[in-house]
Amino acid sequence: MTCNNCNNCNNCNKCNILLLAVILLLSTAAAAANVQLQSKPSPTTQLALDWLEQGKLSGTVILQRKTLKGLKPDGFRIERTPQQTAILSPTDAGLLYGAAHLLRLQAQGLTADTLLTENPEHDLRLLNHWDNLDGTVERGYAGKSIFWPTYDKPHLLEYARRNAAVGINGVVLNNVNASPRMLTTEILNQAKTYADLLRPYGIRVYLAVNFSSPAVLDGLKTSDPLDKQVQQWWQKKARQIYQLIPDFGGFLVKANSEGQPGPMDFGRTHADGANMLARALRPYGGIVMWRAFVYSPSDPDRAKQAYIEFQPLDGQFLDNVIIQIKNGPIDFQPREPFSPLFGAMPKTPQMAELQITQEYLGHANHICFLAPMWEEFLADIKHYAHYTQQLAASRLRAIAGVANVGTDPNFCGNLMAQSNWYAFGRLAWNSSLSSEKIAREWVAQTFGTSPRLSALVTLMCQSREAVVNYMMPLGLHHIFAEGHHYGPQPWQNNPGQRADWQCVYYHRADTQGVGFDRTQATGSAATAQYPAAFGNLVENINTCPDKYLLWFHHASWTHRCQTGRPLWDELCYRYQTGLQQARHMLQTWNALQPSLPAADFLDIQQRLQTQVRDAEWWKDACLLYFQTFSRQPLPDFVEPPIHTLDELKAIRLGISNYENPSRQLLNSKR
Ligand code: GCV
């Protein structure tokens, strides 16, 4: 554990004295808003003091570094008496989080309990930036990279503040599709600049690395992890990094996935690759986050492949390796069951990877609050995969979110999307928080506490289900347009390409029914990878929740859903409901105009209008297409389609220009 004062010692004498000075100074004198400090506190405690002062927190607040039983390093205790409020924490970062907590309460018109203790559930709460060195952001909808090729200091510091305010304490600075150039001296020096700027906010930097770096950067004959020279190359690189960045967090690796190099290129395993990097980082306390997002065709069902590749490696990873797993077994769909890998590797630390950026949820055009999706996932892995117990016993407790941040002045492409960044941080701290509580907190801090704004909280909490309904209800998945993943293309079926890159592979519609049979009885047996309680539940079509029906079953068009409706009617009902929910969101927003800043109101209003048109598009495209298989009329409750299937099939959106002329059709007939 490094000391918080200099970040590179183990509580040396020098640092102990410094810490003592800060404690005395803060505990005897530091009423946040009105006390003159006689000597400098640490940069982190100074930030806490600044926040409290700027937040005009009423009364006297004392910050005190203190080790208390039951407090984790980043945890804090708040003790409130009529005279003063004390924030106590073993670390400066904990004091900062405590200050943020007080401000969060104040923004909601609340005061702290007389005694409250907060500990983070995950020690490492990380953002993953999919930022490329040329400034583009993979799946980014909020402008360019905030790191590459250059940065704007005020924007970066505000980004840091927002992270720290929700407890995010680590950032991976670059895309998992990593350029080997990331490890050049020039780029590492730039990473050092970011590490220095982010450090006061309690944020460490991490890098995504390309497994072929030794060969590509320095001409080694191989990047085989069992090769001595390769091992030495990584050791030397680690030494160089830690000389520049003493508190460097570690590496994130996407290996043997979607064309990225990895140990399997040399006949080695993921464990061989991860352990080689882990050995290089270990002397400095660094970790390796090794992604399990792999889908080599080891099985005809893509949903099974990561489990097949990783589960047998349980117990083979060194203790500074953690396996990073996307929440679902496919790829950040609007709704997926949890990945069966969770809980299936009891001897290996695991971390969840959530996607904050809305790759599959309407980019920055659709308003979709993601906390309900994450709440559902977290509840499921707690219930079925014993996540809480596993976390408690784990050597490394971490969680990551793929960032939705860019150079846009509002960071996230639109103001409402900031709520997802906020929600990720809050859930990383405490995964038991409800979506509703998080939404309430965010609304209060963003727009104030007018009682009318409770309608916005409701809108947010319902928005994810609306998106699922108009895009992919009942367990449908991956029927997006290829490439940019915006808009429907359930008919996509490119001859000669990988089967599992085609939409028809996922929905398997035919005249009998629709859905992917993943049962043991008749299908791919993906259900067998799950803990029995979940596997049995979804194996049986009569007990499988409707929300996962077509994920696990090829259900007949006449199958009676749990609502009592036959499948075709239910599908129609969901798409129609999704459209109505999108319209309702727009109406709710319109009614909130007096309570909202004008520019934000108009910007989100326009996006909601687009969202309604897109919901019509999804409904028409999917129902007309699936109707060619069900051969049944649209029930009366479904609005007649605005567009024909042929017209909708003709829409071709560019990968980077999805607002191109072919989209005009969606407006033209309204
Ligand atoms: C960073 C999906 C996305 C890719 C992403 C990949 C991953 O395939 O579409 O953009 O690449 O997941 O998570 O590695």
XYZ file of C-alpha atoms and ligand atoms in Angstrom:
684
model
C 0.000 0.000 0.000
C 1.544 3.338 -0.957
C 1.345 6.378 1.259
C -1.167 8.958 0.210
C 1.148 11.848 0.678
C 3.928 11.018 -1.696
C 2.329 8.010 -3.376
C 5.532 6.068 -3.508
C 6.474 5.095 -0.003
C 5.286 2.752 2.677
C 4.542 5.280 5.369
C 8.057 6.615 5.629
C 8.991 8.890 8.500
C 8.874 11.925 6.316
C 5.347 11.151 5.332
C 4.161 10.360 8.823
C 5.284 13.760 9.965
C 3.584 15.419 7.052
C 0.380 13.546 7.700
C 0.445 14.555 11.323
C 0.830 18.159 10.325
C -2.166 17.952 8.086
C -4.266 16.249 10.719
C -3.460 18.833 13.355
C -4.039 21.621 11.002
C -7.328 20.340 9.766
C -8.734 19.003 12.957
C -8.008 22.011 15.087
C -8.770 24.752 12.701
C -10.500 23.826 9.527
C -14.031 25.048 9.401
C -14.425 24.551 5.696
C -15.756 27.866 4.655
C -14.105 30.338 6.933
C -10.817 29.170 8.328
C -7.443 30.491 7.338
C -5.034 27.619 7.083
C -1.551 28.275 8.340
C 0.295 25.812 6.187
C -0.568 23.870 3.099
C -2.750 20.771 3.335
C -2.242 18.027 0.761
C -3.595 18.775 -2.714
C -6.412 16.314 -2.072
C -7.532 17.784 1.249
C -7.217 21.231 -0.292
C -9.694 20.115 -2.930
C -12.053 18.877 -0.234
C -11.824 22.229 1.516
C -12.392 24.082 -1.748
C -15.443 21.995 -2.549
C -16.947 22.585 0.849
C -16.269 26.279 0.592
C -17.649 26.587 -2.918
C -20.635 24.482 -1.941
C -21.313 26.965 0.857
C -21.929 24.203 3.272
C -23.474 25.678 6.368
C -21.813 25.273 9.768
C -18.356 24.161 10.707
C -16.838 21.164 9.016
C -13.734 19.441 10.264
C -11.680 17.100 8.126
C -9.573 14.624 9.999
C -7.296 11.862 8.805
C -7.993 9.011 11.175
C -7.856 5.250 11.066
C -11.068 3.891 12.510
C -12.190 0.336 13.006
C -14.469 -0.668 10.176
C -13.324 2.057 7.797
C -11.702 0.986 4.539
C -9.000 3.245 3.101
C -11.455 5.173 0.927
C -14.266 4.984 3.457
C -15.316 7.841 5.665
C -17.321 8.569 8.755
C -19.408 11.650 9.317
C -20.078 12.686 12.907
C -22.493 15.545 13.314
C -23.107 17.526 16.510
C -25.012 20.800 16.863
C -21.643 22.601 16.804
C -19.903 20.965 13.906
C -19.707 18.200 11.346
C -16.577 16.049 11.295
C -15.470 13.996 8.317
C -13.063 11.249 9.335
C -11.166 8.961 7.014
C -7.878 7.078 6.962
C -7.015 8.707 3.625
C -7.188 12.073 1.943
C -9.276 10.520 -0.806
C -11.745 9.372 1.831
C -11.998 12.946 3.112
C -12.718 14.089 -0.416
C -15.471 11.489 -0.776
C -16.884 12.535 2.573
C -16.985 16.158 1.450
C -18.735 15.103 -1.770
C -21.234 13.165 0.291
C -22.112 16.185 2.404
C -22.568 18.298 -0.697
C -24.754 15.625 -2.282
C -26.972 15.634 0.770
C -27.090 19.403 0.852
C -28.133 19.553 -2.809
C -31.080 17.335 -1.932
C -32.032 19.521 1.003
C -30.934 16.819 3.431
C -28.507 16.820 6.338
C -26.230 14.010 7.354
C -27.328 11.631 10.079
C -25.589 12.301 13.374
C -23.364 9.326 12.640
C -22.892 7.676 9.292
C -20.247 5.431 7.858
C -19.652 4.827 4.175
C -17.308 2.238 2.714
C -16.917 1.545 -0.975
C -17.970 -1.900 -2.051
C -15.377 -2.008 -4.849
C -11.860 -0.829 -4.059
C -11.164 -0.055 -7.713
C -13.889 1.961 -9.427
C -12.700 2.521 -12.939
C -13.636 4.231 -16.149
C -12.431 2.623 -19.350
C -11.938 5.124 -22.134
C -12.072 3.693 -25.614
C -9.995 6.651 -26.799
C -7.585 6.371 -29.685
C -4.355 8.291 -29.943
C -5.655 10.157 -33.015
C -8.414 11.691 -30.872
C -11.308 9.539 -32.055
C -13.335 7.632 -29.503
C -14.608 4.172 -30.356
C -18.336 4.164 -29.614
C -18.023 7.732 -28.381
C -20.878 10.164 -28.972
C -19.601 13.174 -27.086
C -16.931 14.701 -29.275
C -13.290 13.765 -29.317
C -10.970 12.239 -26.762
C -10.222 14.308 -23.695
C -6.707 12.811 -23.584
C -5.412 12.331 -27.105
C -3.662 13.758 -28.986
C -3.858 16.671 -26.591
C -6.003 17.975 -23.764
C -7.801 20.975 -22.412
C -6.756 21.465 -18.816
C -9.924 23.034 -17.346
C -12.050 20.380 -19.072
C -9.800 17.625 -17.758
C -9.857 18.949 -14.209
C -13.615 19.279 -14.261
C -13.762 15.692 -15.521
C -11.556 14.702 -12.587
C -13.777 16.565 -10.146
C -16.875 14.823 -11.412
C -15.196 11.446 -11.129
C -13.994 12.087 -7.608
C -17.398 13.383 -6.569
C -18.839 9.918 -7.231
C -15.814 7.990 -6.012
C -14.317 6.914 -9.352
C -10.660 6.331 -8.542
C -9.076 4.993 -11.712
C -9.160 5.625 -15.432
C -7.842 3.599 -18.339
C -6.639 6.292 -20.685
C -6.959 4.499 -24.011
C -8.942 2.087 -26.123
C -8.809 -1.643 -25.462
C -8.213 -1.926 -29.190
C -4.853 -0.569 -28.158
C -2.226 0.940 -30.330
C 1.267 -0.373 -29.576
C 2.324 3.288 -29.788
C 0.737 3.749 -26.384
C 3.890 2.365 -24.807
C 6.326 4.670 -26.564
C 8.236 7.102 -24.397
C 6.472 10.049 -25.994
C 3.000 8.776 -25.115
C 4.038 7.532 -21.685
C 5.263 11.026 -20.889
C 1.846 12.313 -21.787
C 0.251 9.660 -19.583
C 2.451 10.940 -16.776
C 1.002 14.417 -17.271
C -2.501 12.996 -16.808
C -1.436 10.949 -13.807
C -0.065 14.101 -12.177
C -3.206 16.097 -12.922
C -5.591 13.380 -11.752
C -3.686 12.300 -8.634
C -5.046 14.998 -6.311
C -8.531 13.744 -7.162
C -7.619 10.288 -5.901
C -7.524 8.954 -9.467
C -4.858 6.593 -10.732
C -4.170 5.995 -14.371
C -4.072 2.644 -16.136
C -3.249 1.789 -19.738
C -4.730 -0.620 -22.230
C -1.888 -2.454 -23.923
C -1.441 -4.267 -27.180
C -0.086 -7.755 -26.645
C 2.173 -7.507 -29.695
C 3.930 -4.398 -28.434
C 7.371 -6.052 -28.014
C 7.439 -7.154 -31.635
C 5.797 -4.073 -33.120
C 7.624 -1.423 -31.113
C 11.046 -2.915 -30.717
C 11.290 -5.511 -33.448
C 11.426 -8.570 -31.196
C 10.977 -11.733 -33.216
C 7.927 -12.703 -31.199
C 5.560 -11.529 -28.474
C 5.217 -15.042 -27.074
C 4.637 -14.693 -23.329
C 6.928 -17.635 -22.554
C 9.855 -16.102 -24.422
C 12.557 -14.736 -22.084
C 13.246 -11.668 -24.180
C 9.570 -10.824 -24.339
C 9.282 -11.146 -20.577
C 12.285 -8.899 -20.126
C 10.811 -6.391 -22.537
C 7.671 -6.082 -20.426
C 9.699 -5.902 -17.220
C 11.747 -3.053 -18.643
C 8.604 -1.327 -19.836
C 7.005 -1.660 -16.415
C 10.120 -0.165 -14.820
C 9.995 2.771 -17.219
C 6.308 3.361 -16.520
C 6.724 3.291 -12.750
C 9.652 5.672 -12.927
C 7.332 8.131 -14.602
C 4.148 7.266 -12.714
C 4.922 5.786 -9.286
C 1.264 5.061 -8.534
C 0.461 3.621 -11.969
C -2.501 1.251 -11.647
C -1.795 -1.415 -14.236
C -2.761 -2.815 -17.614
C -6.079 -3.606 -19.251
C -5.845 -6.182 -22.023
C -8.103 -7.229 -24.857
C -6.399 -10.317 -26.207
C -7.392 -12.737 -28.944
C -10.625 -10.906 -29.460
C -11.927 -9.224 -32.595
C -8.553 -9.372 -34.311
C -6.456 -8.193 -31.367
C -3.249 -10.142 -30.771
C -2.852 -12.334 -27.725
C -1.086 -15.317 -26.205
C -3.143 -17.781 -28.216
C -1.337 -16.567 -31.337
C 1.652 -18.423 -29.896
C -0.215 -21.479 -28.684
C -0.360 -20.131 -25.113
C -3.328 -19.552 -22.847
C -4.925 -16.409 -21.496
C -3.350 -17.332 -18.150
C 0.140 -17.481 -19.695
C -0.367 -14.045 -21.201
C -1.917 -12.399 -18.178
C 0.631 -13.879 -15.757
C 3.566 -12.695 -17.826
C 2.277 -9.117 -17.593
C 1.346 -9.591 -13.951
C 4.931 -10.616 -13.125
C 6.238 -7.476 -14.749
C 3.879 -5.235 -12.748
C 3.968 -7.080 -9.466
C 7.115 -5.480 -7.953
C 5.325 -2.135 -8.147
C 1.887 -3.223 -6.962
C 0.311 -3.031 -10.428
C -2.523 -5.225 -11.619
C -3.639 -6.788 -14.892
C -7.271 -6.569 -15.918
C -7.647 -9.263 -18.526
C -10.855 -9.076 -20.534
C -13.048 -12.093 -21.107
C -14.754 -10.516 -24.117
C -13.744 -13.275 -26.499
C -15.774 -15.203 -28.988
C -13.599 -17.444 -31.068
C -15.821 -20.056 -32.664
C -15.286 -22.725 -30.020
C -19.018 -23.388 -30.046
C -21.751 -22.524 -32.531
C -23.403 -20.365 -29.857
C -21.491 -17.135 -29.302
C -23.103 -16.721 -25.871
C -21.170 -19.779 -24.663
C -17.736 -19.021 -26.002
C -16.215 -16.842 -23.265
C -17.170 -19.356 -20.608
C -15.665 -22.202 -22.635
C -12.404 -20.314 -23.070
C -12.048 -18.950 -19.529
C -13.757 -21.183 -17.011
C -11.188 -24.029 -17.309
C -8.431 -21.534 -16.455
C -9.822 -20.909 -12.970
C -7.014 -20.994 -10.422
C -4.253 -20.479 -12.993
C -3.955 -16.704 -12.742
C -1.491 -14.875 -10.490
C -2.912 -12.914 -7.604
C -2.601 -9.517 -9.300
C -4.745 -10.567 -12.248
C -8.453 -9.919 -12.420
C -10.771 -11.101 -15.177
C -12.938 -8.314 -16.575
C -16.294 -9.598 -17.814
C -19.029 -7.710 -19.658
C -22.337 -7.860 -17.840
C -23.938 -10.125 -20.435
C -22.579 -13.006 -22.510
C -22.909 -11.236 -25.881
C -22.205 -7.519 -25.968
C -23.913 -4.745 -24.001
C -27.363 -5.351 -25.474
C -30.345 -3.372 -24.148
C -31.172 -6.443 -22.114
C -29.074 -9.541 -21.572
C -29.096 -12.162 -18.866
C -25.886 -11.993 -16.819
C -22.762 -13.647 -18.176
C -22.475 -17.233 -16.911
C -18.818 -16.591 -16.121
C -19.816 -14.635 -13.021
C -19.328 -16.925 -10.072
C -17.992 -19.726 -12.266
C -14.320 -19.084 -11.435
C -14.249 -19.134 -7.633
C -10.435 -19.068 -7.433
C -10.089 -16.055 -9.693
C -10.987 -12.436 -8.978
C -13.554 -11.137 -11.439
C -14.812 -7.681 -12.233
C -17.834 -6.524 -14.160
C -17.510 -4.276 -17.201
C -20.557 -2.100 -17.816
C -21.041 0.180 -20.793
C -21.892 3.761 -19.961
C -21.609 4.976 -23.524
C -24.818 4.115 -25.376
C -23.402 2.031 -28.223
C -26.527 -0.088 -28.412
C -28.980 2.251 -26.765
C -29.480 5.067 -29.252
C -26.082 6.754 -28.907
C -26.405 10.281 -27.549
C -29.744 10.700 -29.365
C -31.854 8.610 -27.029
C -32.511 9.424 -23.420
C -31.914 6.228 -21.532
C -31.003 6.097 -17.862
C -28.925 2.969 -17.453
C -29.054 2.489 -13.692
C -32.101 0.188 -13.921
C -30.197 -2.080 -16.303
C -27.200 -2.244 -13.980
C -29.407 -2.638 -10.933
C -31.067 -5.637 -12.568
C -27.722 -7.176 -13.486
C -26.170 -6.597 -10.071
C -29.207 -8.013 -8.310
C -29.046 -11.119 -10.497
C -25.365 -11.804 -9.922
C -25.879 -11.302 -6.212
C -28.818 -13.638 -6.163
C -27.655 -16.359 -8.521
C -23.867 -16.075 -8.619
C -23.235 -15.046 -4.990
C -21.432 -11.925 -6.089
C -21.379 -10.275 -2.678
C -19.740 -13.248 -0.992
C -17.277 -13.653 -3.818
C -16.406 -9.976 -3.691
C -15.881 -10.133 0.052
C -13.456 -13.022 -0.347
C -11.706 -11.579 -3.363
C -8.113 -10.356 -3.484
C -9.149 -7.597 -5.865
C -12.519 -5.857 -5.760
C -13.078 -3.851 -8.895
C -15.669 -2.719 -11.412
C -15.327 -0.827 -14.701
C -17.579 1.281 -16.886
C -16.879 2.183 -20.515
C -16.932 5.959 -20.409
C -19.331 8.224 -22.291
C -17.079 11.245 -21.881
C -15.578 13.436 -24.577
C -14.666 16.993 -25.454
C -18.290 18.139 -25.696
C -18.829 21.042 -23.288
C -21.300 18.910 -21.346
C -18.885 15.938 -21.492
C -21.474 13.345 -22.497
C -23.153 14.449 -25.728
C -26.229 15.587 -23.850
C -26.951 16.616 -20.317
C -29.153 13.656 -19.441
C -26.376 11.241 -20.428
C -24.323 12.630 -17.562
C -26.689 10.781 -15.270
C -25.240 7.492 -16.513
C -21.693 8.477 -15.642
C -22.981 9.542 -12.247
C -24.969 6.329 -11.791
C -21.996 4.156 -12.627
C -19.895 5.870 -9.967
C -22.619 5.570 -7.350
C -23.218 1.875 -8.059
C -19.482 1.177 -8.088
C -19.438 2.620 -4.590
C -22.573 0.886 -3.423
C -24.204 -1.621 -5.718
C -27.305 -1.780 -3.545
C -28.413 1.763 -4.273
C -31.699 1.834 -6.129
C -31.973 3.455 -9.549
C -34.635 5.693 -8.176
C -32.417 7.005 -5.399
C -29.589 7.619 -7.835
C -31.914 9.409 -10.244
C -33.267 11.564 -7.418
C -29.783 12.502 -6.303
C -28.712 13.372 -9.816
C -31.808 15.411 -10.613
C -31.460 17.390 -7.398
C -27.811 18.171 -8.085
C -28.443 19.002 -11.733
C -31.776 20.813 -11.754
C -32.732 21.491 -8.129
C -35.364 20.176 -5.781
C -38.641 21.452 -7.211
C -41.307 18.806 -6.456
C -42.309 18.917 -10.131
C -38.988 17.267 -10.957
C -40.160 13.993 -9.488
C -41.733 13.466 -12.918
C -38.228 13.549 -14.377
C -37.076 10.904 -11.909
C -39.962 8.711 -13.045
C -39.144 9.376 -16.707
C -35.535 8.338 -16.110
C -36.451 5.186 -14.255
C -38.825 4.075 -17.008
C -36.607 5.033 -19.918
C -34.549 1.865 -20.136
C -37.602 -0.376 -20.296
C -39.010 1.896 -23.002
C -35.852 1.451 -25.060
C -35.939 -2.325 -24.597
C -39.580 -2.355 -25.690
C -39.143 -0.410 -28.909
C -35.782 -1.989 -29.813
C -35.542 -5.565 -28.597
C -38.292 -6.811 -26.315
C -38.758 -10.332 -24.955
C -35.081 -11.275 -25.111
C -34.441 -10.383 -28.740
C -30.864 -9.231 -29.199
C -28.334 -7.946 -31.664
C -30.739 -6.996 -34.413
C -29.000 -3.650 -34.884
C -27.732 -2.198 -38.101
C -24.211 -3.411 -38.606
C -21.196 -1.273 -37.845
C -22.619 1.736 -36.056
C -25.270 -0.260 -34.173
C -27.855 2.496 -34.554
C -31.294 1.573 -35.811
C -32.866 -1.762 -36.755
C -31.638 -4.234 -39.359
C -33.112 -7.576 -38.317
C -32.891 -8.783 -41.922
C -29.091 -8.341 -42.020
C -27.473 -11.484 -43.419
C -24.324 -10.870 -45.401
C -23.268 -13.932 -47.337
C -19.740 -15.117 -46.723
C -19.302 -13.347 -43.379
C -19.062 -14.760 -39.867
C -22.460 -16.174 -38.916
C -22.454 -14.508 -35.515
C -22.040 -11.087 -37.092
C -25.432 -11.418 -38.792
C -28.692 -10.365 -37.173
C -30.533 -13.418 -38.470
C -28.136 -15.582 -36.433
C -29.506 -14.036 -33.236
C -33.258 -14.025 -33.831
C -33.583 -17.155 -36.013
C -37.112 -16.226 -37.099
C -38.970 -18.702 -39.276
C -42.574 -19.554 -39.896
C -42.690 -21.644 -36.717
C -41.435 -19.008 -34.351
C -38.587 -16.769 -33.295
C -35.682 -16.775 -30.835
C -32.409 -18.601 -30.117
C -32.862 -22.028 -28.577
C -30.245 -22.179 -25.847
C -31.883 -24.960 -23.870
C -30.192 -28.218 -22.962
C -33.187 -30.148 -24.170
C -33.132 -29.031 -27.779
C -30.730 -26.149 -28.214
C -27.176 -24.955 -27.617
C -27.292 -25.811 -23.881
C -26.070 -22.368 -22.842
C -28.468 -22.715 -19.909
C -26.161 -25.426 -18.521
C -23.387 -22.873 -18.000
C -25.479 -21.085 -15.383
C -25.931 -21.820 -11.695
C -28.772 -24.333 -11.463
C -31.276 -21.911 -9.938
C -31.050 -19.628 -12.949
C -30.323 -22.316 -15.547
C -33.391 -24.333 -14.559
C -35.575 -21.256 -14.445
C -34.747 -20.215 -17.994
C -34.464 -23.751 -19.411
C -38.177 -24.297 -18.988
C -40.163 -22.162 -21.404
C -43.018 -21.996 -18.932
C -40.887 -20.554 -16.157
C -38.465 -18.533 -18.249
C -39.308 -14.865 -17.593
C -40.799 -13.232 -20.691
C -37.964 -10.724 -20.666
C -35.546 -13.545 -21.560
C -37.925 -15.682 -23.608
C -36.344 -15.256 -27.031
C -32.834 -15.228 -25.599
C -33.246 -18.808 -24.424
C -36.040 -20.218 -26.575
C -37.142 -20.513 -30.144
C -40.755 -19.907 -29.177
C -43.624 -20.595 -31.506
C -45.667 -17.647 -32.729
C -48.584 -19.012 -30.790
C -46.650 -19.576 -27.543
C -48.634 -18.110 -24.653
C -46.542 -15.532 -22.853
C -46.749 -14.920 -19.125
C -49.038 -11.984 -19.862
C -51.537 -14.396 -21.403
C -51.032 -13.052 -24.925
C -49.752 -15.242 -27.762
C -46.173 -14.452 -28.740
C -46.988 -12.584 -31.951
C -49.469 -10.341 -30.159
C -47.074 -9.856 -27.275
C -44.288 -8.823 -29.623
C -46.600 -6.314 -31.280
C -47.759 -5.114 -27.894
C -44.197 -4.500 -26.696
C -43.146 -2.535 -29.764
C -46.310 -0.433 -29.608
C -45.831 0.111 -25.865
C -42.227 1.171 -26.387
C -43.338 3.775 -28.886
C -45.984 5.084 -26.520
C -43.459 5.209 -23.702
C -41.094 7.261 -25.878
C -43.928 9.676 -26.638
C -44.805 9.852 -22.996
C -41.197 10.738 -22.167
C -41.401 13.628 -24.616
C -44.686 14.847 -23.120
C -43.285 14.629 -19.607
C -40.233 16.572 -20.658
C -42.335 19.244 -22.373
C -44.372 19.731 -19.224
C -41.168 20.303 -17.256
C -40.097 23.286 -19.336
C -40.645 25.884 -16.565
C -38.375 23.939 -14.206
C -35.490 23.495 -16.644
C -32.777 25.738 -18.095
C -33.885 26.812 -21.584
C -30.919 25.533 -23.587
C -30.912 22.128 -21.907
C -34.656 21.914 -22.289
C -34.481 22.506 -26.041
C -31.544 20.198 -26.617
C -33.147 17.268 -24.828
C -36.511 18.027 -26.391
C -34.986 17.643 -29.840
C -33.344 14.395 -28.850
C -36.606 13.049 -27.481
C -38.303 13.962 -30.760
C -35.655 11.941 -32.582
C -36.159 9.148 -30.076
C -39.888 9.042 -30.866
C -39.180 8.886 -34.606
C -36.628 6.156 -34.008
C -39.115 4.219 -31.900
C -41.548 4.378 -34.834
C -38.755 3.203 -37.090
C -37.892 0.276 -34.831
C -41.516 -0.718 -34.434
C -42.282 -0.592 -38.129
C -39.056 -2.291 -39.201
C -39.224 -5.129 -36.697
C -42.944 -5.813 -36.863
C -43.099 -5.684 -40.653
C -40.056 -7.906 -40.911
C -41.150 -10.475 -38.326
C -44.619 -10.435 -39.857
C -43.129 -12.023 -42.970
C -42.533 -15.057 -40.731
C -45.502 -14.976 -38.374
C -47.877 -14.369 -41.284
C -50.380 -12.840 -38.950
C -52.056 -9.452 -39.117
C -51.026 -6.653 -36.790
C -53.454 -6.587 -33.861
C -55.797 -3.585 -33.621
C -53.835 -1.996 -30.804
C -50.856 -1.496 -33.124
C -50.723 1.750 -35.064
C -50.518 1.142 -38.788
C -46.906 1.377 -39.987
C -45.809 4.719 -41.386
C -43.229 3.116 -43.645
C -43.084 0.036 -45.800
C -40.571 -2.706 -45.156
C -38.865 -2.038 -48.481
C -38.447 1.623 -47.657
C -36.995 0.777 -44.288
C -34.632 -1.788 -45.740
C -33.342 0.889 -48.092
C -32.169 3.105 -45.254
C -28.399 2.947 -45.198
C -26.719 4.930 -42.530
C -23.023 5.609 -42.740
C -20.873 4.323 -39.922
C -19.812 7.804 -38.927
C -22.689 9.701 -40.506
C -25.892 8.127 -39.388
C -27.797 11.390 -39.870
C -27.312 11.066 -43.636
C -29.999 11.736 -46.284
C -31.299 8.204 -46.338
C -32.603 8.858 -42.840
C -34.771 11.706 -44.074
C -37.402 9.128 -44.902
C -38.159 8.768 -41.231
C -39.335 12.374 -41.117
C -40.841 12.636 -44.575
C -44.090 10.785 -43.982
C -45.044 12.156 -40.609
C -13.651 -1.660 -28.238
C -17.968 -4.478 -29.344
C -17.887 -3.063 -29.846
C -16.453 -2.684 -30.166
C -15.608 -2.890 -28.897
C -15.747 -4.330 -28.467
C -14.999 -4.582 -27.176
O -17.660 -5.365 -30.350
O -18.708 -2.919 -30.956
O -16.426 -1.351 -30.564
O -14.262 -2.567 -29.133
O -17.096 -4.636 -28.253
O -15.626 -4.450 -26.148
O -13.830 -4.891 -27.222
